[in-house]
Amino acid sequence: MMTIIETILANPYVENTIAILARTNKAECSRYSKTIAIDNWRIAYENRREFVKALNAINEAQDQFTFEFSGDEFRPDLVITSRKLKATYDAIPKTKTMRNVLEKVYKDFGITTDIGFHVDLDEKITDEEYENQLKLYSAMSGIFQDKFD
């Protein structure tokens, strides 16, 4: 019978996520972590305390990734983070916030959204992330104009 640690590490979603993070280059360092929905993992639901202990043991045994239990019993998630990519991302200056994005989007396109209920609007983001968000909302504005004109 497999241990909880072996069960976690042998899961195809975990293996695939680790492979993706390992292939991610420093230019894409904002993608330093991935989240896997584990609400169908019986082992996480039935033995939550042991599952978290197993994640802690994995984190202590290796230095490339961190494994973290997130969410609650209704929507548990496993967050896998590349330590190297996160360190690279953390070193990039962050001068903007999602609040800045939404203010600009409202001013330029008249778009409002409920994203404030889902993210921390005051979390700092890089200039590149800011520009990418503006491009996204600009594209959405164009799609809506085409659809409703």
Short mmCIF file of N, CA, C and O in Angstrom, two decimals:
data_model
loop_
_atom_site.label_atom_id
_atom_site.label_comp_id
_atom_site.label_asym_id
_atom_site.label_seq_id
_atom_site.Cartn_x
_atom_site.Cartn_y
_atom_site.Cartn_z
N MET A 1 0.84 -1.17 0.00
CA MET A 1 0.00 0.00 0.00
C MET A 1 0.89 1.25 0.00
O MET A 1 1.88 1.34 0.71
N MET A 2 0.52 2.23 -0.83
CA MET A 2 1.31 3.46 -0.96
C MET A 2 1.09 4.38 0.24
O MET A 2 -0.01 4.45 0.78
N THR A 3 2.15 5.07 0.62
CA THR A 3 2.01 6.07 1.67
C THR A 3 1.30 7.30 1.10
O THR A 3 1.16 7.44 -0.12
N ILE A 4 0.90 8.21 1.97
CA ILE A 4 0.25 9.44 1.50
C ILE A 4 1.21 10.23 0.62
O ILE A 4 0.82 10.75 -0.43
N ILE A 5 2.47 10.29 1.01
CA ILE A 5 3.47 11.02 0.23
C ILE A 5 3.59 10.41 -1.17
O ILE A 5 3.59 11.12 -2.18
N GLU A 6 3.70 9.09 -1.24
CA GLU A 6 3.81 8.43 -2.54
C GLU A 6 2.56 8.66 -3.38
O GLU A 6 2.64 8.86 -4.60
N THR A 7 1.40 8.64 -2.74
CA THR A 7 0.15 8.87 -3.44
C THR A 7 0.11 10.28 -4.04
O THR A 7 -0.29 10.47 -5.19
N ILE A 8 0.56 11.26 -3.27
CA ILE A 8 0.58 12.64 -3.76
C ILE A 8 1.53 12.77 -4.95
O ILE A 8 1.17 13.28 -6.01
N LEU A 9 2.76 12.31 -4.77
CA LEU A 9 3.78 12.49 -5.80
C LEU A 9 3.53 11.65 -7.05
O LEU A 9 3.98 12.01 -8.14
N ALA A 10 2.80 10.55 -6.92
CA ALA A 10 2.52 9.70 -8.07
C ALA A 10 1.27 10.14 -8.83
O ALA A 10 0.99 9.62 -9.91
N ASN A 11 0.54 11.09 -8.30
CA ASN A 11 -0.66 11.55 -8.98
C ASN A 11 -0.29 12.21 -10.31
O ASN A 11 0.61 13.06 -10.36
N PRO A 12 -0.95 11.83 -11.41
CA PRO A 12 -0.59 12.39 -12.72
C PRO A 12 -0.72 13.91 -12.80
O PRO A 12 0.07 14.57 -13.47
N TYR A 13 -1.69 14.48 -12.10
CA TYR A 13 -1.82 15.94 -12.10
C TYR A 13 -0.63 16.60 -11.43
O TYR A 13 -0.13 17.63 -11.88
N VAL A 14 -0.17 16.02 -10.33
CA VAL A 14 0.99 16.55 -9.63
C VAL A 14 2.23 16.39 -10.50
O VAL A 14 3.01 17.34 -10.66
N GLU A 15 2.42 15.23 -11.08
CA GLU A 15 3.58 15.00 -11.95
C GLU A 15 3.60 15.98 -13.12
O GLU A 15 4.63 16.55 -13.45
N ASN A 16 2.43 16.18 -13.74
CA ASN A 16 2.33 17.10 -14.88
C ASN A 16 2.62 18.54 -14.44
O ASN A 16 3.32 19.28 -15.13
N THR A 17 2.09 18.93 -13.30
CA THR A 17 2.30 20.29 -12.81
C THR A 17 3.77 20.54 -12.51
O THR A 17 4.32 21.59 -12.86
N ILE A 18 4.42 19.59 -11.88
CA ILE A 18 5.85 19.72 -11.59
C ILE A 18 6.64 19.83 -12.89
O ILE A 18 7.55 20.66 -13.01
N ALA A 19 6.29 19.04 -13.89
CA ALA A 19 6.97 19.10 -15.18
C ALA A 19 6.79 20.47 -15.85
O ALA A 19 7.73 21.03 -16.41
N ILE A 20 5.57 21.01 -15.77
CA ILE A 20 5.31 22.33 -16.36
C ILE A 20 6.14 23.40 -15.65
O ILE A 20 6.78 24.23 -16.29
N LEU A 21 6.12 23.38 -14.32
CA LEU A 21 6.89 24.38 -13.56
C LEU A 21 8.39 24.24 -13.83
O LEU A 21 9.10 25.24 -13.91
N ALA A 22 8.88 23.02 -13.97
CA ALA A 22 10.30 22.80 -14.23
C ALA A 22 10.71 23.34 -15.60
O ALA A 22 11.84 23.77 -15.78
N ARG A 23 9.77 23.32 -16.57
CA ARG A 23 10.06 23.82 -17.91
C ARG A 23 9.90 25.34 -18.03
O ARG A 23 10.34 25.92 -19.01
N THR A 24 9.23 25.96 -17.08
CA THR A 24 8.96 27.40 -17.17
C THR A 24 10.26 28.17 -17.02
O THR A 24 11.03 27.93 -16.10
N ASN A 25 10.49 29.09 -17.95
CA ASN A 25 11.74 29.85 -17.89
C ASN A 25 11.57 31.12 -17.06
O ASN A 25 10.47 31.50 -16.70
N LYS A 26 12.69 31.76 -16.77
CA LYS A 26 12.66 32.94 -15.89
C LYS A 26 11.84 34.08 -16.48
O LYS A 26 11.30 34.89 -15.75
N ALA A 27 11.74 34.16 -17.79
CA ALA A 27 10.96 35.23 -18.41
C ALA A 27 9.47 35.07 -18.10
O ALA A 27 8.72 36.03 -18.15
N GLU A 28 9.05 33.87 -17.77
CA GLU A 28 7.66 33.61 -17.44
C GLU A 28 7.49 33.38 -15.93
O GLU A 28 6.58 32.69 -15.50
N CYS A 29 8.34 33.99 -15.14
CA CYS A 29 8.39 33.67 -13.72
C CYS A 29 7.12 34.04 -12.96
O CYS A 29 6.92 33.56 -11.86
N SER A 30 6.24 34.87 -13.54
CA SER A 30 5.00 35.18 -12.84
C SER A 30 4.10 33.95 -12.74
O SER A 30 3.15 33.92 -11.98
N ARG A 31 4.43 32.93 -13.50
CA ARG A 31 3.70 31.66 -13.43
C ARG A 31 4.43 30.70 -12.51
O ARG A 31 4.67 29.54 -12.84
N TYR A 32 4.78 31.17 -11.33
CA TYR A 32 5.60 30.39 -10.41
C TYR A 32 4.84 29.32 -9.66
O TYR A 32 5.43 28.46 -9.04
N SER A 33 3.51 29.36 -9.68
CA SER A 33 2.76 28.31 -8.97
C SER A 33 1.55 27.88 -9.77
O SER A 33 1.07 28.61 -10.64
N LYS A 34 1.09 26.70 -9.48
CA LYS A 34 -0.09 26.13 -10.12
C LYS A 34 -0.98 25.55 -9.04
O LYS A 34 -0.50 25.05 -8.02
N THR A 35 -2.27 25.61 -9.27
CA THR A 35 -3.24 25.10 -8.31
C THR A 35 -3.97 23.90 -8.92
O THR A 35 -4.40 23.96 -10.07
N ILE A 36 -4.08 22.85 -8.14
CA ILE A 36 -4.79 21.64 -8.56
C ILE A 36 -5.98 21.47 -7.63
O ILE A 36 -5.83 21.46 -6.41
N ALA A 37 -7.16 21.37 -8.20
CA ALA A 37 -8.36 21.09 -7.40
C ALA A 37 -8.28 19.64 -6.93
O ALA A 37 -8.11 18.73 -7.74
N ILE A 38 -8.39 19.44 -5.63
CA ILE A 38 -8.25 18.08 -5.10
C ILE A 38 -9.52 17.64 -4.37
O ILE A 38 -9.47 16.76 -3.52
N ASP A 39 -10.64 18.23 -4.72
CA ASP A 39 -11.88 17.88 -4.04
C ASP A 39 -12.31 16.44 -4.28
O ASP A 39 -13.09 15.89 -3.53
N ASN A 40 -11.76 15.81 -5.31
CA ASN A 40 -12.08 14.40 -5.55
C ASN A 40 -10.99 13.46 -5.04
O ASN A 40 -11.03 12.27 -5.28
N TRP A 41 -10.02 13.99 -4.33
CA TRP A 41 -8.97 13.16 -3.75
C TRP A 41 -9.46 12.66 -2.39
O TRP A 41 -9.44 13.40 -1.42
N ARG A 42 -9.91 11.46 -2.32
CA ARG A 42 -10.43 10.90 -1.07
C ARG A 42 -9.41 11.01 0.07
O ARG A 42 -9.75 11.31 1.21
N ILE A 43 -8.14 10.82 -0.27
CA ILE A 43 -7.09 10.84 0.75
C ILE A 43 -6.98 12.22 1.42
O ILE A 43 -6.75 12.31 2.62
N ALA A 44 -7.17 13.28 0.65
CA ALA A 44 -7.08 14.63 1.22
C ALA A 44 -8.29 14.93 2.09
O ALA A 44 -8.19 15.60 3.11
N TYR A 45 -9.42 14.43 1.69
CA TYR A 45 -10.65 14.71 2.42
C TYR A 45 -10.74 13.90 3.72
O TYR A 45 -11.07 14.43 4.76
N GLU A 46 -10.42 12.61 3.63
CA GLU A 46 -10.58 11.73 4.79
C GLU A 46 -9.49 11.90 5.83
O GLU A 46 -9.70 11.69 7.01
N ASN A 47 -8.29 12.24 5.40
CA ASN A 47 -7.14 12.34 6.31
C ASN A 47 -6.47 13.70 6.17
O ASN A 47 -5.27 13.79 5.91
N ARG A 48 -7.23 14.75 6.32
CA ARG A 48 -6.71 16.09 6.08
C ARG A 48 -5.45 16.39 6.89
O ARG A 48 -4.47 16.90 6.37
N ARG A 49 -5.47 16.07 8.17
CA ARG A 49 -4.31 16.34 9.03
C ARG A 49 -3.08 15.57 8.53
O ARG A 49 -1.98 16.11 8.45
N GLU A 50 -3.28 14.29 8.20
CA GLU A 50 -2.16 13.48 7.69
C GLU A 50 -1.71 13.98 6.32
O GLU A 50 -0.51 13.95 6.00
N PHE A 51 -2.64 14.45 5.51
CA PHE A 51 -2.32 14.99 4.19
C PHE A 51 -1.41 16.21 4.33
O PHE A 51 -0.39 16.32 3.66
N VAL A 52 -1.75 17.11 5.25
CA VAL A 52 -0.95 18.30 5.48
C VAL A 52 0.43 17.92 6.03
O VAL A 52 1.45 18.48 5.63
N LYS A 53 0.48 16.93 6.93
CA LYS A 53 1.78 16.45 7.44
C LYS A 53 2.63 15.91 6.29
O LYS A 53 3.84 16.13 6.25
N ALA A 54 2.00 15.19 5.38
CA ALA A 54 2.73 14.64 4.24
C ALA A 54 3.28 15.77 3.37
O ALA A 54 4.42 15.69 2.91
N LEU A 55 2.49 16.81 3.15
CA LEU A 55 2.96 17.95 2.36
C LEU A 55 4.16 18.60 3.04
O LEU A 55 5.14 18.96 2.38
N ASN A 56 4.10 18.75 4.36
CA ASN A 56 5.22 19.32 5.10
C ASN A 56 6.47 18.46 4.96
O ASN A 56 7.58 18.98 4.80
N ALA A 57 6.30 17.15 5.00
CA ALA A 57 7.44 16.23 4.83
C ALA A 57 8.04 16.36 3.43
O ALA A 57 9.27 16.36 3.27
N ILE A 58 7.18 16.49 2.43
CA ILE A 58 7.66 16.68 1.05
C ILE A 58 8.46 17.98 0.97
O ILE A 58 9.54 18.03 0.38
N ASN A 59 7.93 19.04 1.56
CA ASN A 59 8.61 20.34 1.52
C ASN A 59 9.97 20.30 2.19
O ASN A 59 10.92 20.94 1.73
N GLU A 60 10.09 19.54 3.27
CA GLU A 60 11.37 19.43 3.97
C GLU A 60 12.36 18.55 3.22
O GLU A 60 13.57 18.74 3.32
N ALA A 61 11.86 17.61 2.43
CA ALA A 61 12.72 16.63 1.77
C ALA A 61 13.34 17.14 0.46
O ALA A 61 14.31 16.57 -0.01
N GLN A 62 12.80 18.19 -0.09
CA GLN A 62 13.34 18.69 -1.36
C GLN A 62 13.28 20.21 -1.36
O GLN A 62 12.56 20.81 -0.58
N ASP A 63 14.08 20.83 -2.26
CA ASP A 63 14.15 22.29 -2.24
C ASP A 63 13.71 22.96 -3.54
O ASP A 63 13.87 24.17 -3.68
N GLN A 64 13.13 22.23 -4.46
CA GLN A 64 12.72 22.83 -5.72
C GLN A 64 11.30 23.41 -5.67
O GLN A 64 11.03 24.42 -6.29
N PHE A 65 10.39 22.74 -4.96
CA PHE A 65 8.99 23.12 -4.96
C PHE A 65 8.44 23.16 -3.55
O PHE A 65 8.96 22.49 -2.66
N THR A 66 7.37 23.92 -3.36
CA THR A 66 6.62 23.85 -2.12
C THR A 66 5.23 23.33 -2.44
O THR A 66 4.67 23.62 -3.50
N PHE A 67 4.69 22.55 -1.53
CA PHE A 67 3.36 21.98 -1.66
C PHE A 67 2.53 22.51 -0.51
O PHE A 67 2.94 22.42 0.64
N GLU A 68 1.36 23.07 -0.83
CA GLU A 68 0.55 23.70 0.20
C GLU A 68 -0.92 23.33 0.01
O GLU A 68 -1.44 23.35 -1.10
N PHE A 69 -1.56 23.00 1.11
CA PHE A 69 -3.00 22.73 1.12
C PHE A 69 -3.70 24.07 1.23
O PHE A 69 -3.37 24.89 2.07
N SER A 70 -4.68 24.29 0.38
CA SER A 70 -5.38 25.56 0.36
C SER A 70 -6.88 25.30 0.25
O SER A 70 -7.31 24.22 -0.15
N GLY A 71 -7.68 26.29 0.58
CA GLY A 71 -9.12 26.14 0.46
C GLY A 71 -9.73 25.55 1.72
O GLY A 71 -9.17 25.64 2.81
N ASP A 72 -10.89 24.93 1.55
CA ASP A 72 -11.60 24.34 2.69
C ASP A 72 -12.15 22.97 2.28
O ASP A 72 -11.82 22.46 1.22
N GLU A 73 -13.01 22.39 3.15
CA GLU A 73 -13.50 21.04 2.84
C GLU A 73 -14.42 21.01 1.63
O GLU A 73 -14.65 19.96 1.04
N PHE A 74 -14.95 22.16 1.25
CA PHE A 74 -15.84 22.19 0.09
C PHE A 74 -15.10 22.40 -1.23
O PHE A 74 -15.57 22.01 -2.28
N ARG A 75 -13.94 23.02 -1.15
CA ARG A 75 -13.14 23.25 -2.35
C ARG A 75 -11.65 23.22 -2.00
O ARG A 75 -10.98 24.24 -2.01
N PRO A 76 -11.15 22.05 -1.66
CA PRO A 76 -9.73 21.97 -1.32
C PRO A 76 -8.85 22.02 -2.57
O PRO A 76 -9.22 21.51 -3.63
N ASP A 77 -7.71 22.66 -2.43
CA ASP A 77 -6.76 22.77 -3.52
C ASP A 77 -5.37 22.41 -3.03
O ASP A 77 -5.05 22.54 -1.85
N LEU A 78 -4.55 21.98 -3.96
CA LEU A 78 -3.13 21.76 -3.72
C LEU A 78 -2.39 22.79 -4.56
O LEU A 78 -2.56 22.84 -5.78
N VAL A 79 -1.60 23.64 -3.91
CA VAL A 79 -0.83 24.66 -4.61
C VAL A 79 0.62 24.21 -4.64
O VAL A 79 1.22 23.95 -3.60
N ILE A 80 1.17 24.11 -5.85
CA ILE A 80 2.57 23.72 -6.04
C ILE A 80 3.31 24.94 -6.56
O ILE A 80 2.91 25.53 -7.56
N THR A 81 4.39 25.32 -5.87
CA THR A 81 5.14 26.53 -6.20
C THR A 81 6.60 26.19 -6.48
O THR A 81 7.21 25.45 -5.70
N SER A 82 7.12 26.73 -7.56
CA SER A 82 8.56 26.61 -7.85
C SER A 82 9.28 27.65 -7.01
O SER A 82 9.05 28.85 -7.15
N ARG A 83 10.16 27.20 -6.14
CA ARG A 83 10.89 28.14 -5.27
C ARG A 83 11.78 29.09 -6.10
O ARG A 83 11.86 30.28 -5.81
N LYS A 84 12.42 28.56 -7.13
CA LYS A 84 13.32 29.36 -7.96
C LYS A 84 12.54 30.43 -8.73
O LYS A 84 12.92 31.60 -8.74
N LEU A 85 11.42 30.04 -9.35
CA LEU A 85 10.64 31.01 -10.11
C LEU A 85 10.02 32.06 -9.21
O LEU A 85 9.96 33.24 -9.56
N LYS A 86 9.59 31.66 -8.03
CA LYS A 86 8.99 32.62 -7.10
C LYS A 86 10.04 33.63 -6.64
O LYS A 86 9.76 34.83 -6.56
N ALA A 87 11.25 33.17 -6.38
CA ALA A 87 12.32 34.09 -5.97
C ALA A 87 12.63 35.09 -7.09
O ALA A 87 12.83 36.28 -6.83
N THR A 88 12.65 34.62 -8.32
CA THR A 88 12.87 35.50 -9.47
C THR A 88 11.74 36.52 -9.58
O THR A 88 11.98 37.71 -9.75
N TYR A 89 10.52 36.05 -9.46
CA TYR A 89 9.35 36.93 -9.55
C TYR A 89 9.35 37.95 -8.41
O TYR A 89 9.09 39.14 -8.62
N ASP A 90 9.66 37.52 -7.22
CA ASP A 90 9.66 38.41 -6.06
C ASP A 90 10.70 39.53 -6.20
O ASP A 90 10.53 40.61 -5.62
N ALA A 91 11.76 39.28 -6.97
CA ALA A 91 12.81 40.28 -7.16
C ALA A 91 12.43 41.36 -8.17
O ALA A 91 13.07 42.41 -8.23
N ILE A 92 11.38 41.15 -8.96
CA ILE A 92 10.94 42.14 -9.95
C ILE A 92 10.19 43.26 -9.24
O ILE A 92 9.30 42.99 -8.44
N PRO A 93 10.53 44.52 -9.55
CA PRO A 93 9.79 45.63 -8.93
C PRO A 93 8.30 45.59 -9.31
O PRO A 93 7.95 45.29 -10.45
N LYS A 94 7.48 45.87 -8.33
CA LYS A 94 6.03 45.88 -8.55
C LYS A 94 5.51 47.25 -8.14
O LYS A 94 5.51 47.60 -6.97
N THR A 95 5.07 48.02 -9.13
CA THR A 95 4.67 49.40 -8.88
C THR A 95 3.18 49.64 -9.06
O THR A 95 2.70 50.72 -8.74
N LYS A 96 2.46 48.68 -9.58
CA LYS A 96 1.04 48.85 -9.86
C LYS A 96 0.24 47.84 -9.04
O LYS A 96 0.78 46.92 -8.45
N THR A 97 -1.10 48.01 -9.04
CA THR A 97 -2.01 47.08 -8.37
C THR A 97 -3.16 46.77 -9.31
O THR A 97 -3.37 47.46 -10.32
N MET A 98 -3.94 45.77 -8.96
CA MET A 98 -5.15 45.47 -9.74
C MET A 98 -6.14 46.62 -9.64
O MET A 98 -6.90 46.88 -10.56
N ARG A 99 -6.11 47.34 -8.52
CA ARG A 99 -6.98 48.52 -8.38
C ARG A 99 -6.63 49.54 -9.47
O ARG A 99 -7.52 50.13 -10.09
N ASN A 100 -5.33 49.73 -9.75
CA ASN A 100 -4.90 50.63 -10.83
C ASN A 100 -5.44 50.16 -12.17
O ASN A 100 -5.88 50.97 -12.99
N VAL A 101 -5.39 48.85 -12.38
CA VAL A 101 -5.91 48.28 -13.63
C VAL A 101 -7.39 48.60 -13.77
O VAL A 101 -7.84 49.11 -14.81
N LEU A 102 -8.16 48.31 -12.73
CA LEU A 102 -9.61 48.49 -12.82
C LEU A 102 -10.00 49.96 -12.96
O LEU A 102 -10.96 50.28 -13.67
N GLU A 103 -9.26 50.85 -12.33
CA GLU A 103 -9.54 52.28 -12.49
C GLU A 103 -9.30 52.71 -13.93
O GLU A 103 -10.11 53.44 -14.52
N LYS A 104 -8.22 52.24 -14.52
CA LYS A 104 -7.89 52.59 -15.91
C LYS A 104 -8.91 51.97 -16.87
O LYS A 104 -9.36 52.62 -17.82
N VAL A 105 -9.30 50.74 -16.62
CA VAL A 105 -10.27 50.05 -17.47
C VAL A 105 -11.63 50.76 -17.43
O VAL A 105 -12.28 50.93 -18.45
N TYR A 106 -12.01 51.19 -16.24
CA TYR A 106 -13.29 51.91 -16.13
C TYR A 106 -13.21 53.25 -16.86
O TYR A 106 -14.13 53.61 -17.61
N LYS A 107 -12.09 53.95 -16.68
CA LYS A 107 -11.92 55.25 -17.32
C LYS A 107 -11.88 55.13 -18.85
O LYS A 107 -12.52 55.90 -19.56
N ASP A 108 -11.13 54.16 -19.35
CA ASP A 108 -10.93 54.04 -20.80
C ASP A 108 -12.07 53.31 -21.52
O ASP A 108 -12.38 53.63 -22.66
N PHE A 109 -12.67 52.31 -20.86
CA PHE A 109 -13.64 51.46 -21.56
C PHE A 109 -15.01 51.43 -20.90
O PHE A 109 -15.95 50.83 -21.44
N GLY A 110 -15.13 51.99 -19.71
CA GLY A 110 -16.41 51.96 -19.00
C GLY A 110 -16.77 50.58 -18.47
O GLY A 110 -17.93 50.31 -18.17
N ILE A 111 -15.77 49.72 -18.34
CA ILE A 111 -16.01 48.36 -17.88
C ILE A 111 -15.91 48.30 -16.36
O ILE A 111 -14.95 48.80 -15.77
N THR A 112 -16.90 47.69 -15.73
CA THR A 112 -16.84 47.37 -14.30
C THR A 112 -16.88 45.85 -14.15
O THR A 112 -17.39 45.16 -15.03
N THR A 113 -16.36 45.37 -13.06
CA THR A 113 -16.28 43.92 -12.85
C THR A 113 -16.36 43.61 -11.36
O THR A 113 -16.12 44.48 -10.53
N ASP A 114 -16.68 42.36 -11.06
CA ASP A 114 -16.73 41.93 -9.66
C ASP A 114 -15.41 41.28 -9.22
O ASP A 114 -15.35 40.63 -8.19
N ILE A 115 -14.34 41.49 -9.96
CA ILE A 115 -13.06 40.85 -9.65
C ILE A 115 -12.57 41.21 -8.24
O ILE A 115 -11.84 40.44 -7.63
N GLY A 116 -13.01 42.34 -7.72
CA GLY A 116 -12.61 42.75 -6.38
C GLY A 116 -13.03 41.77 -5.30
O GLY A 116 -12.46 41.74 -4.22
N PHE A 117 -14.02 40.94 -5.60
CA PHE A 117 -14.45 39.92 -4.65
C PHE A 117 -13.56 38.68 -4.71
O PHE A 117 -13.65 37.80 -3.87
N HIS A 118 -12.72 38.59 -5.73
CA HIS A 118 -11.95 37.38 -5.98
C HIS A 118 -10.44 37.55 -5.82
O HIS A 118 -9.72 36.56 -5.73
N VAL A 119 -9.96 38.78 -5.86
CA VAL A 119 -8.53 39.04 -5.73
C VAL A 119 -8.31 40.20 -4.77
O VAL A 119 -9.21 40.99 -4.51
N ASP A 120 -7.09 40.31 -4.28
CA ASP A 120 -6.70 41.44 -3.44
C ASP A 120 -6.36 42.59 -4.37
O ASP A 120 -5.36 42.56 -5.08
N LEU A 121 -7.20 43.61 -4.39
CA LEU A 121 -7.01 44.72 -5.31
C LEU A 121 -5.76 45.54 -5.02
O LEU A 121 -5.26 46.24 -5.89
N ASP A 122 -5.23 45.43 -3.82
CA ASP A 122 -4.04 46.21 -3.46
C ASP A 122 -2.74 45.42 -3.56
O ASP A 122 -1.67 45.95 -3.25
N GLU A 123 -2.83 44.18 -4.00
CA GLU A 123 -1.62 43.39 -4.20
C GLU A 123 -0.81 44.00 -5.34
O GLU A 123 -1.35 44.32 -6.40
N LYS A 124 0.47 44.16 -5.11
CA LYS A 124 1.34 44.76 -6.12
C LYS A 124 1.57 43.80 -7.29
O LYS A 124 1.71 42.59 -7.09
N ILE A 125 1.58 44.36 -8.50
CA ILE A 125 1.84 43.59 -9.70
C ILE A 125 2.93 44.28 -10.51
O ILE A 125 3.18 45.48 -10.33
N THR A 126 3.57 43.53 -11.39
CA THR A 126 4.64 44.09 -12.22
C THR A 126 4.02 44.96 -13.31
O THR A 126 2.83 44.86 -13.63
N ASP A 127 4.86 45.79 -13.91
CA ASP A 127 4.39 46.62 -15.02
C ASP A 127 3.91 45.74 -16.18
O ASP A 127 2.94 46.07 -16.86
N GLU A 128 4.60 44.63 -16.40
CA GLU A 128 4.20 43.71 -17.48
C GLU A 128 2.81 43.11 -17.20
O GLU A 128 1.98 43.03 -18.11
N GLU A 129 2.57 42.71 -15.97
CA GLU A 129 1.25 42.17 -15.62
C GLU A 129 0.17 43.25 -15.78
O GLU A 129 -0.93 42.97 -16.27
N TYR A 130 0.50 44.48 -15.40
CA TYR A 130 -0.42 45.60 -15.57
C TYR A 130 -0.78 45.77 -17.04
O TYR A 130 -1.95 45.86 -17.41
N GLU A 131 0.22 45.81 -17.89
CA GLU A 131 0.00 45.98 -19.33
C GLU A 131 -0.80 44.80 -19.91
O GLU A 131 -1.68 45.00 -20.75
N ASN A 132 -0.49 43.59 -19.47
CA ASN A 132 -1.23 42.42 -19.95
C ASN A 132 -2.71 42.49 -19.56
O ASN A 132 -3.59 42.12 -20.34
N GLN A 133 -2.98 42.94 -18.33
CA GLN A 133 -4.38 43.08 -17.90
C GLN A 133 -5.09 44.13 -18.75
O GLN A 133 -6.24 43.94 -19.15
N LEU A 134 -4.42 45.24 -19.03
CA LEU A 134 -5.04 46.28 -19.87
C LEU A 134 -5.32 45.75 -21.27
O LEU A 134 -6.37 46.04 -21.85
N LYS A 135 -4.40 44.96 -21.82
CA LYS A 135 -4.61 44.36 -23.14
C LYS A 135 -5.83 43.43 -23.11
O LYS A 135 -6.63 43.41 -24.05
N LEU A 136 -5.95 42.65 -22.05
CA LEU A 136 -7.08 41.73 -21.91
C LEU A 136 -8.40 42.50 -21.91
O LEU A 136 -9.31 42.18 -22.66
N TYR A 137 -8.49 43.52 -21.08
CA TYR A 137 -9.73 44.28 -20.98
C TYR A 137 -10.01 45.05 -22.27
O TYR A 137 -11.16 45.22 -22.67
N SER A 138 -8.97 45.50 -22.94
CA SER A 138 -9.13 46.19 -24.22
C SER A 138 -9.72 45.23 -25.25
O SER A 138 -10.64 45.57 -25.99
N ALA A 139 -9.18 44.01 -25.27
CA ALA A 139 -9.70 42.99 -26.20
C ALA A 139 -11.15 42.65 -25.87
O ALA A 139 -11.99 42.52 -26.76
N MET A 140 -11.45 42.52 -24.57
CA MET A 140 -12.83 42.22 -24.18
C MET A 140 -13.77 43.34 -24.59
O MET A 140 -14.88 43.10 -25.06
N SER A 141 -13.32 44.57 -24.44
CA SER A 141 -14.13 45.72 -24.85
C SER A 141 -14.45 45.63 -26.34
O SER A 141 -15.58 45.86 -26.76
N GLY A 142 -13.44 45.30 -27.13
CA GLY A 142 -13.65 45.15 -28.57
C GLY A 142 -14.62 44.03 -28.91
O GLY A 142 -15.47 44.17 -29.79
N ILE A 143 -14.53 42.93 -28.19
CA ILE A 143 -15.43 41.80 -28.43
C ILE A 143 -16.87 42.22 -28.11
O ILE A 143 -17.79 41.95 -28.87
N PHE A 144 -17.06 42.89 -26.97
CA PHE A 144 -18.40 43.32 -26.60
C PHE A 144 -18.96 44.34 -27.59
O PHE A 144 -20.15 44.30 -27.91
N GLN A 145 -18.12 45.24 -28.06
CA GLN A 145 -18.59 46.23 -29.04
C GLN A 145 -19.03 45.55 -30.32
O GLN A 145 -20.07 45.88 -30.88
N ASP A 146 -18.23 44.60 -30.80
CA ASP A 146 -18.59 43.86 -32.02
C ASP A 146 -19.88 43.06 -31.82
O ASP A 146 -20.72 43.00 -32.73
N LYS A 147 -20.04 42.46 -30.67
CA LYS A 147 -21.19 41.61 -30.39
C LYS A 147 -22.48 42.41 -30.26
O LYS A 147 -23.54 41.97 -30.71
N PHE A 148 -22.40 43.58 -29.64
CA PHE A 148 -23.61 44.34 -29.35
C PHE A 148 -23.87 45.51 -30.28
O PHE A 148 -24.85 46.22 -30.11
N ASP A 149 -23.01 45.73 -31.24
CA ASP A 149 -23.24 46.81 -32.22
C ASP A 149 -24.20 46.38 -33.30
O ASP A 149 -24.49 45.31 -33.61
#
